[in-house]
Coordinates of C-alpha atoms in Angstrom, one line a residue:
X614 CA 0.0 0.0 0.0
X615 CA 3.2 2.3 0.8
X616 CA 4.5 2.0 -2.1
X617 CA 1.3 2.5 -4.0
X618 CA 0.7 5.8 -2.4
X619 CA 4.3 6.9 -3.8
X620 CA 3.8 6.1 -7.2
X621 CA 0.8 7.6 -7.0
X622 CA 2.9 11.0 -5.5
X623 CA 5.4 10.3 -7.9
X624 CA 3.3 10.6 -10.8
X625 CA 1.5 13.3 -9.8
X626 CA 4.8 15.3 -9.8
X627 CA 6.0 14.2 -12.4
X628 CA 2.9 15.2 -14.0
X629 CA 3.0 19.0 -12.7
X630 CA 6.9 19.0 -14.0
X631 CA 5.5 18.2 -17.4
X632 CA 3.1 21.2 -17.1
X633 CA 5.9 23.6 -15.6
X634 CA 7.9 22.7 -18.4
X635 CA 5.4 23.4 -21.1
X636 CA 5.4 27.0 -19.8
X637 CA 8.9 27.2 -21.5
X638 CA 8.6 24.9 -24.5
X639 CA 5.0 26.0 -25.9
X640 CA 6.2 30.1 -26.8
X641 CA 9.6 28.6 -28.4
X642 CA 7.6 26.2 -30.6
X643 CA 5.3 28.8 -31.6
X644 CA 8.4 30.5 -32.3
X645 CA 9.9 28.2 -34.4
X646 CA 6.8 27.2 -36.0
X647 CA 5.3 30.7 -37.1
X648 CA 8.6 31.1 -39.0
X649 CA 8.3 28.6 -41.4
X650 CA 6.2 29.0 -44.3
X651 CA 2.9 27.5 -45.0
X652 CA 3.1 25.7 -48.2
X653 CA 1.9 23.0 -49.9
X654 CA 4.1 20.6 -52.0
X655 CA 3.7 20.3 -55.6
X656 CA 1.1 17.2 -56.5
X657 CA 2.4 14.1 -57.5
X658 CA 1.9 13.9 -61.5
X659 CA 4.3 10.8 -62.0
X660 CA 1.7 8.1 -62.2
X661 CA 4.2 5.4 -61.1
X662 CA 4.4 7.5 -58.0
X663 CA 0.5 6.1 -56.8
X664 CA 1.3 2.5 -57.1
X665 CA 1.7 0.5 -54.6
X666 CA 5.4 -1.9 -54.4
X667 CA 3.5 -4.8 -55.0
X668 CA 2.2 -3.3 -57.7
X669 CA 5.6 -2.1 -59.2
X670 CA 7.8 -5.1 -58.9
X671 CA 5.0 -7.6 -60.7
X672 CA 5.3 -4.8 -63.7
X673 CA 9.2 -4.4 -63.6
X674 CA 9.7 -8.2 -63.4
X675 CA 7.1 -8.8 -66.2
X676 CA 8.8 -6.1 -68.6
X677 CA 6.0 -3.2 -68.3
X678 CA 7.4 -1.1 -66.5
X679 CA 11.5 -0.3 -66.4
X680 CA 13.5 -0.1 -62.9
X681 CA 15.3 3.1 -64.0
X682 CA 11.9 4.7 -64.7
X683 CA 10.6 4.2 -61.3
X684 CA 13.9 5.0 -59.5
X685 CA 13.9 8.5 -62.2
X686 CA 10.6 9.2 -60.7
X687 CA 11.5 9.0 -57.2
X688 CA 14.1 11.0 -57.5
X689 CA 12.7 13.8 -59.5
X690 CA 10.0 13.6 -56.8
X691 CA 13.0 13.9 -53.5
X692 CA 14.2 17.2 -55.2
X693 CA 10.5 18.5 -56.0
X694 CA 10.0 18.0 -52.1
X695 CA 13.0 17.6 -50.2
X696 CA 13.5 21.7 -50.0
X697 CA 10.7 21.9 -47.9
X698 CA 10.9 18.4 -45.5
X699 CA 14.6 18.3 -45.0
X700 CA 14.6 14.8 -44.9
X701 CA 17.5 13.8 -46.7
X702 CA 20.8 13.6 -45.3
X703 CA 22.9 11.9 -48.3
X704 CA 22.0 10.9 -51.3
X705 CA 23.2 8.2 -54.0
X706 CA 20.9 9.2 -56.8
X707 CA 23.8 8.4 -60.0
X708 CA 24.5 5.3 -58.4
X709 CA 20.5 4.2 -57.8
X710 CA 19.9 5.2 -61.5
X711 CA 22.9 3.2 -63.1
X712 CA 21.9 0.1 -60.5
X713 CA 18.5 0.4 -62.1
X714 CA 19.6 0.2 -65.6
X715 CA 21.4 -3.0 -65.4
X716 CA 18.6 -4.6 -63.5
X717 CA 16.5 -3.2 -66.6
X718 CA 19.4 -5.1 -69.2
X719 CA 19.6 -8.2 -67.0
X720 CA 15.7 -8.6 -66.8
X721 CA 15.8 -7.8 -71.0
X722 CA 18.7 -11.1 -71.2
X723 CA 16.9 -13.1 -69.2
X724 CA 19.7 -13.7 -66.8
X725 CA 17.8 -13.2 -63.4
X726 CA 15.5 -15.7 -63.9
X727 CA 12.0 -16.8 -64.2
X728 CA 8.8 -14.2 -63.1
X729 CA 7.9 -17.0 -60.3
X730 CA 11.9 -17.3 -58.8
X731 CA 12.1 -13.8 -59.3
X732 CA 8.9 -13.1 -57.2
X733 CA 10.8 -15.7 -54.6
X734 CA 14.0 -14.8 -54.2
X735 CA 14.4 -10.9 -55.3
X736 CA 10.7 -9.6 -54.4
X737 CA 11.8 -6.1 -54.3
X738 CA 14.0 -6.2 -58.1
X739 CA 14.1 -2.4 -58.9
X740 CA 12.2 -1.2 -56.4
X741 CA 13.6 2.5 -54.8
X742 CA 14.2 1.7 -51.0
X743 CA 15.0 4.7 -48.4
X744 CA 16.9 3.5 -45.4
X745 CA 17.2 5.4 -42.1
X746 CA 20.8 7.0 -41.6
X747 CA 21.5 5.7 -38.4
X748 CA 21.5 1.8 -40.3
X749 CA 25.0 1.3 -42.0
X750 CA 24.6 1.7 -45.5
X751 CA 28.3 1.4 -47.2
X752 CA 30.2 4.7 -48.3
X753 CA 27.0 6.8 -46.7
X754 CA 26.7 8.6 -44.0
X755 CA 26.1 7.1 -40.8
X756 CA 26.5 9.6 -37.9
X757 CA 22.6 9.5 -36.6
X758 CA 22.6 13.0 -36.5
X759 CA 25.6 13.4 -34.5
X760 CA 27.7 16.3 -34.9
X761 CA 31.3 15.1 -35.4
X762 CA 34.5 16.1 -35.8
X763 CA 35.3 13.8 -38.6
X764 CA 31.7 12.6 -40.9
X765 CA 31.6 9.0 -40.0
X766 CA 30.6 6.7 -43.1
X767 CA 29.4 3.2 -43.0
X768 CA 32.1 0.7 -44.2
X769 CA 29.8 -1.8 -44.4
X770 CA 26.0 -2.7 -44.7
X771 CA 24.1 -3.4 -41.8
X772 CA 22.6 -7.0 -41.8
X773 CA 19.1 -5.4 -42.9
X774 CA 20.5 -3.5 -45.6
X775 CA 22.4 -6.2 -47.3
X776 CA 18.8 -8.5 -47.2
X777 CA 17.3 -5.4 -48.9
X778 CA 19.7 -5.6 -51.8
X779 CA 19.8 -9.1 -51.9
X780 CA 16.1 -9.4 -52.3
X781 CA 16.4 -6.8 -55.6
X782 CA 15.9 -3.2 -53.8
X783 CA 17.4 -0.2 -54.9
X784 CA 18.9 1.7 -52.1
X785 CA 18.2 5.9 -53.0
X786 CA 19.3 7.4 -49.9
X787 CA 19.7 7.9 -46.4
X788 CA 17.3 9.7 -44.2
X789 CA 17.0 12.1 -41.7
X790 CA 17.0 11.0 -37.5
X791 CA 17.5 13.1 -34.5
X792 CA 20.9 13.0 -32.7
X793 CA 21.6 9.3 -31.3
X794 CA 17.8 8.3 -32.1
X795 CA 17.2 9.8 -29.2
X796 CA 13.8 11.8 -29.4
X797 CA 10.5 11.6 -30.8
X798 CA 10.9 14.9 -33.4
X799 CA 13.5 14.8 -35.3
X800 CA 16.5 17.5 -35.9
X801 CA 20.1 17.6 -35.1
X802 CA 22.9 19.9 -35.0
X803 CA 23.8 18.6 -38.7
X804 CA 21.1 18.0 -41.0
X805 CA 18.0 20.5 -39.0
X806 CA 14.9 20.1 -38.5
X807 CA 12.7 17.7 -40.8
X808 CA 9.2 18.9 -41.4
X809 CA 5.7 17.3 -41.6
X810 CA 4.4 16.9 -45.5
X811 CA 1.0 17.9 -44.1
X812 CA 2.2 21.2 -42.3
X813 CA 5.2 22.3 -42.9
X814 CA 4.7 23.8 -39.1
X815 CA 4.2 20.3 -37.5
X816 CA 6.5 17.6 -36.1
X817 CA 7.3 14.6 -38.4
X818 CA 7.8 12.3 -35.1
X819 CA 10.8 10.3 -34.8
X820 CA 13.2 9.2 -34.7
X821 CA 12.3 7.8 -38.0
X822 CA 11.4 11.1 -39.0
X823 CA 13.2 11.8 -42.3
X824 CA 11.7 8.4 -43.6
X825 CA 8.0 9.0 -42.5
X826 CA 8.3 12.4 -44.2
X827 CA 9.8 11.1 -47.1
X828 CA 7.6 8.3 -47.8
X829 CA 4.0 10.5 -46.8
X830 CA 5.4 13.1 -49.7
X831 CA 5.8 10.1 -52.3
X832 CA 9.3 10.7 -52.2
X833 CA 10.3 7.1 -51.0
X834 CA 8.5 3.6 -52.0
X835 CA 9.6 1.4 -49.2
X836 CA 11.8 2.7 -46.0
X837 CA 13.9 0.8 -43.6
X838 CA 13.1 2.3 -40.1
X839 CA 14.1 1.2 -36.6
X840 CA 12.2 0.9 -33.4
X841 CA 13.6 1.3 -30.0
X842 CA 10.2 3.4 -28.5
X843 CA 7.8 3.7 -30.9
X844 CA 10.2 5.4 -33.1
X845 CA 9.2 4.1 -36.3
X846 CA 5.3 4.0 -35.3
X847 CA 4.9 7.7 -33.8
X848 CA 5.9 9.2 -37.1
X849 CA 3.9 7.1 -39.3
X850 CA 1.3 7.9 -37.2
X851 CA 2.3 11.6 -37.7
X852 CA 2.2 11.2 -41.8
X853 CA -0.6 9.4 -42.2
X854 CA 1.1 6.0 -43.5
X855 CA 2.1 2.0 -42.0
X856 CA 4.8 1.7 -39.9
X857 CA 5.7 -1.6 -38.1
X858 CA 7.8 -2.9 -35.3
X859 CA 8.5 -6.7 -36.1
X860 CA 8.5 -9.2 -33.2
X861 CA 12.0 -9.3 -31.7
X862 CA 14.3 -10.8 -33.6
X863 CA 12.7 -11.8 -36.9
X864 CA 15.2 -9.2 -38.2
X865 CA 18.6 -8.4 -37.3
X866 CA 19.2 -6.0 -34.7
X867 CA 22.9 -5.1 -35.2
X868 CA 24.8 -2.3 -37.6
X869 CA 22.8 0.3 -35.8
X870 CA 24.5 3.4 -34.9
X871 CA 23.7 3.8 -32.2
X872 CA 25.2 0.5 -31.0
X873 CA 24.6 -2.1 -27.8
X874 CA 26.0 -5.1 -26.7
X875 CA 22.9 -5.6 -24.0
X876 CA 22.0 -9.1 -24.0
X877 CA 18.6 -8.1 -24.0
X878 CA 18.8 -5.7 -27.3
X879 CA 17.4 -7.0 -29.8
X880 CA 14.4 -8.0 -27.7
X881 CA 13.8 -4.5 -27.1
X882 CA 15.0 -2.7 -30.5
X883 CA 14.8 -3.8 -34.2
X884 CA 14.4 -2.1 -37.3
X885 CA 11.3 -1.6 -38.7
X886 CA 9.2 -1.0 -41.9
X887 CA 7.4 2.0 -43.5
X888 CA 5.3 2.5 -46.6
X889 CA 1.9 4.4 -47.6
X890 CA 0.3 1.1 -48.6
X891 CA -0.4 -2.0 -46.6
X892 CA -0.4 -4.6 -49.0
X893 CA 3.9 -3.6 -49.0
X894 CA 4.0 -4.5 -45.5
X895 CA 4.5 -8.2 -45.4
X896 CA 6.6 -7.7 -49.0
X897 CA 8.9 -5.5 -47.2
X898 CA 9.1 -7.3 -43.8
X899 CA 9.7 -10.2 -45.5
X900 CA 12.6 -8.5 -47.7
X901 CA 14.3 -7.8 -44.3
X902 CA 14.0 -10.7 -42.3
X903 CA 16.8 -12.5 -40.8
X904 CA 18.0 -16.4 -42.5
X905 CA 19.0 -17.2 -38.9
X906 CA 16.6 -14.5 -37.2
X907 CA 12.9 -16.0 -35.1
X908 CA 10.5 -17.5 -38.1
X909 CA 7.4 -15.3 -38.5
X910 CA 4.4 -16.7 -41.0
X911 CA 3.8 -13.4 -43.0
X912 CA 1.6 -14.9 -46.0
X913 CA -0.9 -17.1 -44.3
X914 CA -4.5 -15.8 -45.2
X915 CA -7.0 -14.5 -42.3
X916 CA -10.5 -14.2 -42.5
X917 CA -11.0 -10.7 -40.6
X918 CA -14.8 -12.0 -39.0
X919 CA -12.5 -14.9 -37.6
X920 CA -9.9 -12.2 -35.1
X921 CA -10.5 -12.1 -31.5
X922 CA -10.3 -7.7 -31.1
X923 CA -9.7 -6.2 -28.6
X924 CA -9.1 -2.6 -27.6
X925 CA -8.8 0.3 -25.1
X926 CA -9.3 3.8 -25.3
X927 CA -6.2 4.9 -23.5
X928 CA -3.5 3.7 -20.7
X929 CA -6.2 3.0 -18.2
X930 CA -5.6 4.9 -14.6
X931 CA -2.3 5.4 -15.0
X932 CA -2.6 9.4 -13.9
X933 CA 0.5 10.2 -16.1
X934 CA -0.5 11.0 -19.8
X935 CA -3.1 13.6 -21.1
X936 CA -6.2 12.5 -22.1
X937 CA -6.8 11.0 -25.7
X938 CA -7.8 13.9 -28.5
X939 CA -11.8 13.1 -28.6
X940 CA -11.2 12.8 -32.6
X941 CA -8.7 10.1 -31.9
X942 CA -11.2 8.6 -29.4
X943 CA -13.7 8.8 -31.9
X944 CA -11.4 7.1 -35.0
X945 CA -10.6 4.3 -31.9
X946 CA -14.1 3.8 -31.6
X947 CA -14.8 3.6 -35.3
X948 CA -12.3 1.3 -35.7
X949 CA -13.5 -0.8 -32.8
X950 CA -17.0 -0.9 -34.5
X951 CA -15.8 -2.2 -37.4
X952 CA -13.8 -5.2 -36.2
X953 CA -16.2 -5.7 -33.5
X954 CA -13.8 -5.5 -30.9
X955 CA -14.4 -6.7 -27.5
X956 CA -13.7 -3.5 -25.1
X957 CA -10.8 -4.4 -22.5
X958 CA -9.2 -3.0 -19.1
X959 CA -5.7 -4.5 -18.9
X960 CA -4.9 -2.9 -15.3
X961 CA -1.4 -3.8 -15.5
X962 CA -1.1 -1.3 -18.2
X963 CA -0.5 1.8 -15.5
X964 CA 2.6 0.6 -15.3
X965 CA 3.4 1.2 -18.4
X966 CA 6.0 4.3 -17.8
X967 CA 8.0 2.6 -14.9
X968 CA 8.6 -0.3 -16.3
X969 CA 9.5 0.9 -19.8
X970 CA 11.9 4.0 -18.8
X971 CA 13.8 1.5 -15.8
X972 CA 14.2 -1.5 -18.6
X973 CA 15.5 0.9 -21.0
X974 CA 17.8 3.1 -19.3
X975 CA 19.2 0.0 -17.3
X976 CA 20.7 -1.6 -21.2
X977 CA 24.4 -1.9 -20.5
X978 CA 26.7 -0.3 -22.9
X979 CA 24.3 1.3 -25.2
X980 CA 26.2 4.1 -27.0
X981 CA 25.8 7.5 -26.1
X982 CA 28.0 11.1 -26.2
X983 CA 29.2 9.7 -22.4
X984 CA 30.9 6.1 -24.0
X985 CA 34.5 5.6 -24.0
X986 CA 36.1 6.2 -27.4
X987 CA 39.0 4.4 -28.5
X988 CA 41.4 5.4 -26.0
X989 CA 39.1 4.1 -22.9
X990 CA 37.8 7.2 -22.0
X991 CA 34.9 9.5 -23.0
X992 CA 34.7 12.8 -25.0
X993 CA 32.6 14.2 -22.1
X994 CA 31.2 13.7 -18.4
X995 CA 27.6 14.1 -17.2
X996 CA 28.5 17.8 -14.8
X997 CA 30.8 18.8 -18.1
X998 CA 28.1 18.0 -20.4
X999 CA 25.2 19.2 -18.7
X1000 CA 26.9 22.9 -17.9
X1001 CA 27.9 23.4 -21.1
X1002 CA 24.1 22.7 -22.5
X1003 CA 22.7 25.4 -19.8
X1004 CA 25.3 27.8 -21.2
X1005 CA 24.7 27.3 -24.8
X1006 CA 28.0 25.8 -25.7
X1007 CA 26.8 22.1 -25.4
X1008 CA 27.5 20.5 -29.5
X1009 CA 24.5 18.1 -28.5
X1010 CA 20.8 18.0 -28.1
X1011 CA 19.2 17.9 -25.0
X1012 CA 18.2 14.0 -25.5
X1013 CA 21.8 13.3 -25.9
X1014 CA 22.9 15.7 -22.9
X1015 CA 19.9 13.8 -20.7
X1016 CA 20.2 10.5 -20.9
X1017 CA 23.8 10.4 -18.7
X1018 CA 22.2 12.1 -16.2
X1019 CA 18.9 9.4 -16.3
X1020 CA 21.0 6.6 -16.3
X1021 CA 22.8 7.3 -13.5
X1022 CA 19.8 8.4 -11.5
X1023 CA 17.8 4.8 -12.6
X1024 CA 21.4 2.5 -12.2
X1025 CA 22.1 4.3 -8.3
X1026 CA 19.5 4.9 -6.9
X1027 CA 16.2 3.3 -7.8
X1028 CA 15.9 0.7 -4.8
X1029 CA 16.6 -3.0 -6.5
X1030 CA 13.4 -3.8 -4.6
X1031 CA 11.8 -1.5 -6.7
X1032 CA 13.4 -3.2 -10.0
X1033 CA 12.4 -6.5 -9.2
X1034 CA 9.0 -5.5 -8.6
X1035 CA 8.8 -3.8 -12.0
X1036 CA 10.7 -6.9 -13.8
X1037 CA 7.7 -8.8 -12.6
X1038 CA 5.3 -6.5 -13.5
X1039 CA 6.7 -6.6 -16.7
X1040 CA 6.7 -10.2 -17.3
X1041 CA 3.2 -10.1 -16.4
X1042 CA 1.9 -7.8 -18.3
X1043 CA 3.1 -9.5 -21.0
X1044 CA 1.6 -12.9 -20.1
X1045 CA -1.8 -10.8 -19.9
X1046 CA -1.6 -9.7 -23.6
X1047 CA -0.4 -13.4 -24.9
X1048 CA -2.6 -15.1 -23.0
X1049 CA -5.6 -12.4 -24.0
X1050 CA -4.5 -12.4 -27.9
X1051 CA -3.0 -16.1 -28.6
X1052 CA -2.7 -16.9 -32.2
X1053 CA -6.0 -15.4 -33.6
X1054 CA -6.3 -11.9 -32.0
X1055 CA -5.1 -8.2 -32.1
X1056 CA -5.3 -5.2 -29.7
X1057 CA -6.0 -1.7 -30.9
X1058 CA -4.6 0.8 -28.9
X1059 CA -3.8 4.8 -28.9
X1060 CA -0.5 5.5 -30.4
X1061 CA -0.4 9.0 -28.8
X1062 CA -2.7 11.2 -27.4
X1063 CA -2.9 13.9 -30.0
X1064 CA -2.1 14.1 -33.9
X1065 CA 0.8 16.1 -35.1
X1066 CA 2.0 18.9 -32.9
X1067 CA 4.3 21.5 -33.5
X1068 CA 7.6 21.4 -33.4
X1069 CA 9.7 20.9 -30.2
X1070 CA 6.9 20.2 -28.3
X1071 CA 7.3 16.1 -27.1
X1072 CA 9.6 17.6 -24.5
X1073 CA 6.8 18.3 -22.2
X1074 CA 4.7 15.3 -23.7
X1075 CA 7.8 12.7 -22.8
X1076 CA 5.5 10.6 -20.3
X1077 CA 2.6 10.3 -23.3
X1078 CA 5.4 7.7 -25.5
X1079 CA 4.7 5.0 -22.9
X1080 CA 1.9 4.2 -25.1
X1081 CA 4.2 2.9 -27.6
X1082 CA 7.0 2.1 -25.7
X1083 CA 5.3 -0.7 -23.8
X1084 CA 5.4 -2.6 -26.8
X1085 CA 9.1 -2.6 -27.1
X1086 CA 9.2 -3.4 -23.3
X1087 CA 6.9 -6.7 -23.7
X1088 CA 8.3 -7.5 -26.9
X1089 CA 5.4 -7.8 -28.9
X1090 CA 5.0 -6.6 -32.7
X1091 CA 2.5 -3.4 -33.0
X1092 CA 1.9 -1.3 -36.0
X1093 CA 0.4 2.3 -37.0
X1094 CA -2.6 2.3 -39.5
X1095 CA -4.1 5.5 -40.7
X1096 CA -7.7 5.4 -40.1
X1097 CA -8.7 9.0 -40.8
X1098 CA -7.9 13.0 -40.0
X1099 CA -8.3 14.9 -37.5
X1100 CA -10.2 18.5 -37.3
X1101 CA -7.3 20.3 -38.3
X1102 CA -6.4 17.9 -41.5
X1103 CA -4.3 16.0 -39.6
X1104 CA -3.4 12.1 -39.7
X1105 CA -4.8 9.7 -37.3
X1106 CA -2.9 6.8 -36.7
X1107 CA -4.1 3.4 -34.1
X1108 CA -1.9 0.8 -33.3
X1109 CA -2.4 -2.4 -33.9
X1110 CA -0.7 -5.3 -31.9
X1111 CA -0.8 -8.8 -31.8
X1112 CA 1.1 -11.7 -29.9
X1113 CA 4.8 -12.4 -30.9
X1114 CA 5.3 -13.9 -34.1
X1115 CA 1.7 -12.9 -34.9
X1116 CA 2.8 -10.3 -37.4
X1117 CA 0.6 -11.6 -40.1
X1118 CA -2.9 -10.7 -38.3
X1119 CA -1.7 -7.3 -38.2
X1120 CA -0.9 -6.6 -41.6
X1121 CA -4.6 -8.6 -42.1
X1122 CA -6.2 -5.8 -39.8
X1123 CA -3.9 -3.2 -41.6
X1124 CA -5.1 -3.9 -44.7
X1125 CA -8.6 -3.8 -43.4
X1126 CA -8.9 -0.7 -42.2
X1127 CA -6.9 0.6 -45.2
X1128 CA -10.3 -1.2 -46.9
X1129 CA -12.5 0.7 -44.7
X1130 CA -10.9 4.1 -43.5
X1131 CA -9.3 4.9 -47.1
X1132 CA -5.6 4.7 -46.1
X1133 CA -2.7 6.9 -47.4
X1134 CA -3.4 10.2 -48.8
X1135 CA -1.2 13.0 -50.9
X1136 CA -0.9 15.8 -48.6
X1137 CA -0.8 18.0 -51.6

């Protein structure tokens, strides 16, 4: 009961800090946002731009269409729009185009092979694929966001990238992330601030930002994300497209800058996918999944009347995050009336923060601005680090400069009593969703409790990305669908999450409410 009573102090205090802090954030995100320019990007007037990457690779493997003419059209369409996103970091646009063409002369000999083998062993032939920057691509950049003394460039492709280009895709470019991954908005001290394809004013999310943006603005066909805490799901959710968080392991988790040598890692983070159409969901995910990684069934068909679903309207009586937008409310409900879901109250779910910060910031080794470089010793201490931030001479972001300081307050002096007690909540919490969803349901679930906001302004919203994080904590897969807009033209994403290995009933659902709700759509 004691310890009830100081949660329950502890949250409410950490709910007034989040208020106090809004009083400083909210007049520099007006700021910031009232000096960008409303525009609207061009319209898309490349047909091949509107088709779906199922759609694309059945026509480049049959001969209709040519690789180099849907990689041309992607990138005439990254320089129409890129200006105004600022969601590229480095390009390989030559190289893409002159990969293209000898797919195009290899498909005319007839030296790939057959339209079936094809469709098996290269499903993504000529396809244009955008891959976050903080994934190794080799010869790009691959800094996530970090301002260096010396660029660092991949030397080698992560595991993820190397099934991407083994599979047939194209790799265009390398997109935009906040410093480290590190936030839910995305800008660094290199690259800037990326920007939201439905107002230039709004937050893309993050930290798979640059790809969300990208890919909402028909700039990129398929994009390689990751997901440590919702951070390829919050901005897909922002731009009105799919993005998914694979169960643990099905894809490899390593050549991911930042790195980890945490046993528990990849259980926690993986890299992700992220397109404007569901049908490219299990094509992509299955593109990027591991030889040796956890087998997931991708193409087994689901009758949608046959799905146990289930769903809640927020976090339950946590008394930490803001209440749910009443149009997001009202899409959950929609959504819930159309699948016939079975309303829930999964109590173990107020929780959610606790366990999710403490399991995060107690990874060992995970690479931040305090690691030791190569002579043993780091660039910077927590008191250096901090002092110089409050002064302005600080090279990092306030994510980066924070997490030394959270670490140290989580690793000394949370009482281990206190971890112990949230390890088990943990572990049951996730026995409640696996034994509630088994093999034939799904949960729908708030992503966030508002649509796009300006810019800056998840800094006083922090406690509201447990609804996402959870998922990362428990290790099971969850995906954003766009269902609809918001009063203020908006996207409104849900999640959608199923037991481990159960990715397939999501993309069912996804494509479903795609079905229903209308899915993607240009923001021109």
């Amino acid at each position: 009961m004691l310890a009830m009573q100081m949660s329950y102090a502890i949250r409410r205090l950490l709910r007034a800090a989040m208020c106090v802090f809004s009083w400083f954030v909210m007049p520099y995100s007006q700021c910031v946002s009232s000096r960008i320019e409303r525009r609207k990007l061009p319209p898309i007037e490349n047909p091949l731009l509107l088709k779906s990457a199922t759609e694309l690779a059945a026509l480049i493997r049959n001969g209709e269409v040519r690789s180099e003419d849907v990689v041309r059209a992607y990138v005439h369409r990254c320089q129409q729009v890129n200006p105004m996103l600022n969601a590229i970091v480095e390009d390989r646009f030559e190289a893409a185009l002159e990969e293209a063409r000898e797919i195009d002369r290899q498909l005319a000999a007839g030296t790939l092979g057959t339209g079936d083998e094809l469709t098996r062993t290269k499903p993504l032939l000529g396809l244009p694929v955008s891959v976050k920057e903080s994934l190794a691509v080799e010869g790009m950049s691959n800094t996530a966001g970090r301002k260096l003394r010396e660029k660092k460039v991949a030397l080698s492709d992560a595991p993820v990238v190397q099934q991407i280009k083994r599979a047939g895709g194209v790799v265009l470019l390398v997109s935009n992330t906040p410093e480290l991954c590190l936030c839910w908005e995305t800008y660094n001290q290199c690259t800037g601030l990326t920007r939201n394809p439905y107002n230039l004013q709004r937050t893309a999310g993050g930290s798979s930002g640059g790809e969300a943006a990208l890919i909402a603005a028909a700039g990129s066909l398929l994009g390689v994300t990751t997901d440590i805490a919702g951070s390829s799901r919050l901005p897909a959710m922002f731009t009105g497209v799919f993005g998914h968080k694979p169960s643990p392991y099905v894809v490899s988790p390593y050549g991911h800058h930042p790195s980890c040598d945490d046993e528990n890692w990849g259980s926690f983070f993986t890299p992700g996918a992220m397109c404007r159409y569901a049908e490219d969901l299990p094509l992509l995910l299955d593109a990027m999944r591991d030889p040796e990684g956890v087998p997931v069934t991708l193409d087994k068909p689901i009758a949608i009347g046959a799905l146990k679903c289930y769903y809640m309207e927020n976090d339950g009586p946590s008394g930490l995050t803001r209440p749910i937008d009443p149009d997001i409310v009202r899409a959950i409900r929609d959504v819930a009336g159309h699948l016939n879901a079975q309303r829930v109250n999964l109590k173990r779910l107020r929780w959610t923060l606790d366990i999710s910060v403490c399991k995060m910031l107690r990874m060992k080794n995970v690479e931040t601005i305090y690691s030791p470089q190569a002579n043993g010793k780091p660039d910077t201490t927590i008191k250096r680090e901090v002092l110089k931030y409050l002064i302005g001479m600080s090279k990092s972001d306030l994510p980066s400069v924070m997490i030394g300081p959270m670490q140290h307050i989580v690793n000394n002096y949370v009482p281990q009593s206190r971890l112990d007690f949230l390890d088990s909540q943990t572990e049951k919490l996730r026995k409640d969703f696996i034994d509630l969803l088994g093999t034939d349901g799904v949960f729908i679930y708030p992503g966030f409790p508002n649509t796009a906001h300006r810019h800056y302004r998840i800094f006083h919203k922090l406690v509201d990305t447990t609804y996402m994080m959870v998922f990362n904590t428990v290790g099971l897969p969850a995906a954003s669908c766009m269902v609809g807009f918001d009063r203020e033209k908006l996207p409104i994403g849900v999640q959608v999450v199923a037991a481990p290995g159960q990715d397939h009933l999501i993309f069912a659902v996804a494509k479903e409410l795609e079905r229903r709700f209308g899915g993607w759509v240009p923001p021109s």
